[in-house]
């Protein structure tokens, strides 16, 4: 009995493939109507930027919604390309099923940085692309402000934000990034009343490595309020300015 069941389950995928090939090469399949469209937003549990009704409305506006269309009229590549133009969409896969259903699977972009500059506001996602400022829910990511060119945000700041996002300690610690110029950057931590002068983003991993050692070895003895400025822009050095409160 076990052997029979094994043979049955082993042949099911092959049978499906054969049926699919027959279906899509049979001219009669082209005349079949799409009677069901399933939209799956793959990561909707953790992110709620896109809703199914918005995807449907978007495709209807583009005249690409496949419901009640003949299979020969449904171009899955056109639908995918249209969805990828949406700033919320990272990936899109459209499949015509044997049953007559069209399945649309969408992955949303993941923001890692919020940018405010010259009256402009947007997010940067984990691939370095921009996202619109209104996402429909509160997103807790570091905020960058100041004199920021979009090219700088999508290249240098993106790499820095990606490093923060992948590092639990710095992701929890750094709240804001202020850019005066590419060579003059400050970061504001969540804990402590000090500012961190980073200088440029060159060698930022090594700079933050030294800062973490400072946090672990010096701050427990001196306290978080001892310094108002921690300067990391000089190679392999940390220069601190005492807080006026501690000087009194």
Coordinates of C-alpha atoms in Angstrom, one line a residue:
X1 CA 0.0 0.0 0.0
X2 CA 2.8 2.4 0.9
X3 CA 4.5 1.7 -2.4
X4 CA 1.2 2.5 -4.3
X5 CA 0.8 5.7 -2.4
X6 CA 4.3 6.7 -3.1
X7 CA 3.9 6.1 -6.8
X8 CA 0.6 8.1 -6.8
X9 CA 2.2 11.1 -5.1
X10 CA 5.3 10.9 -7.2
X11 CA 3.4 11.0 -10.4
X12 CA 1.0 13.9 -9.4
X13 CA 3.5 16.7 -10.3
X14 CA 4.2 15.1 -13.6
X15 CA 0.5 14.7 -14.4
X16 CA 0.0 18.4 -13.5
X17 CA 2.8 19.5 -15.8
X18 CA 1.4 17.4 -18.7
X19 CA -2.1 18.8 -18.1
X20 CA -0.7 22.3 -18.1
X21 CA 1.2 21.8 -21.3
X22 CA -1.9 20.3 -22.9
X23 CA -4.1 23.1 -21.6
X24 CA -1.9 26.0 -22.8
X25 CA -1.1 24.4 -26.2
X26 CA -4.8 23.5 -26.8
X27 CA -6.4 26.3 -28.9
X28 CA -9.6 25.9 -27.0
X29 CA -7.8 27.2 -23.9
X30 CA -7.4 30.6 -25.6
X31 CA -11.2 30.9 -25.7
X32 CA -11.6 30.2 -22.0
X33 CA -12.7 33.1 -19.9
X34 CA -11.0 34.2 -16.7
X35 CA -13.7 33.7 -14.1
X36 CA -11.6 34.4 -11.0
X37 CA -8.7 36.7 -10.0
X38 CA -6.8 36.0 -6.8
X39 CA -4.6 38.8 -5.5
X40 CA -2.1 37.8 -2.9
X41 CA -0.1 40.5 -1.1
X42 CA 2.6 38.2 0.3
X43 CA 3.8 40.3 3.2
X44 CA 0.6 42.0 4.2
X45 CA 0.8 40.8 7.8
X46 CA 3.8 43.0 8.7
X47 CA 3.2 45.7 6.1
X48 CA -0.1 47.2 5.1
X49 CA 0.9 49.6 2.3
X50 CA -1.1 48.0 -0.4
X51 CA -4.6 46.6 -0.3
X52 CA -6.3 44.1 -2.7
X53 CA -8.9 46.6 -3.8
X54 CA -6.2 49.2 -4.7
X55 CA -4.5 46.6 -6.9
X56 CA -7.7 45.8 -8.6
X57 CA -8.5 49.5 -9.2
X58 CA -5.0 50.1 -10.5
X59 CA -5.3 47.3 -13.0
X60 CA -8.8 48.3 -14.1
X61 CA -7.6 51.9 -14.7
X62 CA -4.7 50.5 -16.9
X63 CA -7.3 48.2 -18.6
X64 CA -5.3 45.1 -17.6
X65 CA -7.6 43.6 -15.1
X66 CA -8.1 40.0 -16.4
X67 CA -11.6 39.1 -15.1
X68 CA -14.0 37.9 -17.8
X69 CA -11.3 38.2 -20.5
X70 CA -10.3 35.4 -22.9
X71 CA -7.0 33.8 -22.0
X72 CA -5.5 34.9 -25.3
X73 CA -6.1 38.5 -24.3
X74 CA -4.4 38.2 -21.0
X75 CA -0.7 39.2 -21.2
X76 CA 0.9 38.3 -17.9
X77 CA 4.1 40.3 -18.7
X78 CA 2.1 43.5 -19.3
X79 CA 0.3 43.1 -16.0
X80 CA 3.6 42.5 -14.1
X81 CA 5.3 45.5 -15.7
X82 CA 2.3 47.7 -14.9
X83 CA 2.4 46.6 -11.2
X84 CA 6.1 47.2 -11.0
X85 CA 5.5 50.9 -11.9
X86 CA 3.7 51.3 -8.6
X87 CA 6.2 52.7 -6.0
X88 CA 4.9 50.3 -3.4
X89 CA 5.6 47.1 -5.3
X90 CA 9.0 45.3 -5.2
X91 CA 8.0 42.1 -7.1
X92 CA 5.0 41.0 -9.1
X93 CA 4.2 37.5 -10.5
X94 CA 1.1 36.8 -12.6
X95 CA 0.1 33.2 -13.4
X96 CA -2.7 31.8 -15.6
X97 CA -4.0 28.7 -13.9
X98 CA -5.5 25.6 -15.5
X99 CA -8.7 26.2 -13.5
X100 CA -9.4 29.5 -15.3
X101 CA -8.1 31.6 -12.5
X102 CA -5.4 34.3 -12.7
X103 CA -3.2 34.5 -9.6
X104 CA -1.4 37.8 -8.9
X105 CA 1.3 37.6 -6.2
X106 CA 2.8 40.9 -5.0
X107 CA 5.7 41.7 -2.6
X108 CA 5.7 45.2 -1.1
X109 CA 8.8 47.4 -0.7
X110 CA 10.3 47.7 2.8
X111 CA 11.3 51.2 3.8
X112 CA 14.5 51.7 5.8
X113 CA 14.9 55.5 5.8
X114 CA 12.7 58.6 5.8
X115 CA 14.1 61.6 4.0
X116 CA 13.1 65.3 4.4
X117 CA 14.9 67.8 2.1
X118 CA 14.1 71.1 0.4
X119 CA 10.3 70.6 0.8
X120 CA 10.5 67.1 -0.5
X121 CA 9.7 64.0 1.5
X122 CA 10.0 60.3 0.7
X123 CA 11.2 56.9 1.9
X124 CA 14.1 54.9 0.7
X125 CA 13.5 51.1 0.5
X126 CA 15.8 48.2 1.1
X127 CA 16.8 48.1 -2.6
X128 CA 17.7 51.8 -2.7
X129 CA 14.5 52.9 -4.5
X130 CA 12.2 55.7 -3.4
X131 CA 8.7 55.2 -1.9
X132 CA 6.0 57.9 -1.5
X133 CA 5.7 59.6 1.9
X134 CA 2.1 58.4 2.6
X135 CA 2.2 54.7 3.3
X136 CA -1.1 54.4 5.3
X137 CA 0.6 53.4 8.6
X138 CA 3.3 54.6 11.0
X139 CA 6.8 53.5 9.9
X140 CA 9.5 53.7 12.5
X141 CA 12.8 54.1 10.6
X142 CA 15.7 56.6 11.0
X143 CA 14.9 60.1 9.6
X144 CA 17.4 62.0 7.5
X145 CA 17.0 65.7 7.0
X146 CA 19.0 68.7 5.7
X147 CA 20.7 69.4 2.4
X148 CA 20.1 66.0 0.7
X149 CA 20.3 65.4 -3.0
X150 CA 18.2 62.4 -4.1
X151 CA 21.2 60.8 -5.7
X152 CA 23.1 61.0 -2.4
X153 CA 20.0 59.6 -0.5
X154 CA 19.7 56.6 -2.9
X155 CA 23.4 55.8 -2.8
X156 CA 25.4 56.8 0.3
X157 CA 22.6 57.3 2.7
X158 CA 20.9 54.1 1.5
X159 CA 24.0 52.1 2.2
X160 CA 24.3 53.6 5.7
X161 CA 20.6 53.1 6.5
X162 CA 20.9 49.5 5.3
X163 CA 23.8 48.9 7.7
X164 CA 21.7 50.3 10.5
X165 CA 18.7 48.2 9.6
X166 CA 20.8 45.0 9.7
X167 CA 22.5 45.9 13.0
X168 CA 20.1 45.6 15.9
X169 CA 22.2 47.8 18.2
X170 CA 22.5 50.7 15.9
X171 CA 19.0 50.3 14.5
X172 CA 17.7 50.8 18.1
X173 CA 20.2 53.6 18.9
X174 CA 20.2 56.0 15.9
X175 CA 17.0 58.1 15.5
X176 CA 18.0 60.9 13.2
X177 CA 20.6 61.8 10.6
X178 CA 21.3 65.5 9.8
X179 CA 23.1 66.3 6.5
X180 CA 24.8 69.7 6.1
X181 CA 26.9 68.3 3.3
X182 CA 28.3 65.0 2.2
X183 CA 31.4 65.8 4.4
X184 CA 29.4 67.1 7.4
X185 CA 26.9 64.7 8.8
X186 CA 25.6 64.4 12.4
X187 CA 23.5 61.6 13.9
X188 CA 21.2 61.9 16.9
X189 CA 20.9 58.9 19.2
X190 CA 17.7 57.9 21.0
X191 CA 19.5 57.6 24.3
X192 CA 21.6 60.4 25.8
X193 CA 21.6 64.2 25.3
X194 CA 24.6 64.3 22.9
X195 CA 25.1 64.8 19.2
X196 CA 27.4 62.6 17.2
X197 CA 29.5 64.2 14.5
X198 CA 30.2 61.6 11.9
X199 CA 31.9 63.9 9.3
X200 CA 31.6 62.0 6.0
X201 CA 30.2 58.5 5.6
X202 CA 33.6 57.3 4.7
X203 CA 34.6 54.3 6.9
X204 CA 31.4 54.7 8.9
X205 CA 31.5 51.1 10.1
X206 CA 34.9 51.6 11.8
X207 CA 33.7 54.9 13.3
X208 CA 30.6 53.3 14.8
X209 CA 32.8 50.4 16.0
X210 CA 34.9 52.9 18.1
X211 CA 31.7 54.6 19.3
X212 CA 30.2 51.4 20.5
X213 CA 33.4 50.6 22.5
X214 CA 33.2 54.1 23.9
X215 CA 29.6 53.5 24.9
X216 CA 30.5 50.2 26.6
X217 CA 33.7 51.2 28.4
X218 CA 33.4 55.0 29.1
X219 CA 29.7 55.9 29.4
X220 CA 29.0 53.4 32.3
X221 CA 31.6 55.3 34.3
X222 CA 30.9 58.9 33.1
X223 CA 27.2 58.7 32.5
X224 CA 25.1 59.6 29.4
X225 CA 24.8 63.3 30.3
X226 CA 28.6 63.9 30.6
X227 CA 29.1 64.9 27.0
X228 CA 27.2 67.1 24.6
X229 CA 29.1 66.3 21.5
X230 CA 31.0 63.1 20.5
X231 CA 33.1 63.7 17.4
X232 CA 34.1 60.7 15.2
X233 CA 35.3 62.5 12.1
X234 CA 39.0 62.2 12.9
X235 CA 40.5 58.8 11.9
X236 CA 40.6 56.4 14.9
X237 CA 39.9 59.1 17.4
X238 CA 37.0 60.2 19.5
X239 CA 36.9 63.8 20.6
X240 CA 34.3 64.7 23.2
X241 CA 32.9 68.0 24.4
X242 CA 31.7 68.2 27.9
X243 CA 28.1 69.1 28.6
X244 CA 27.6 72.6 30.2
X245 CA 25.4 70.9 32.8
X246 CA 28.3 68.8 34.0
X247 CA 30.7 71.7 34.1
X248 CA 28.6 73.6 36.7

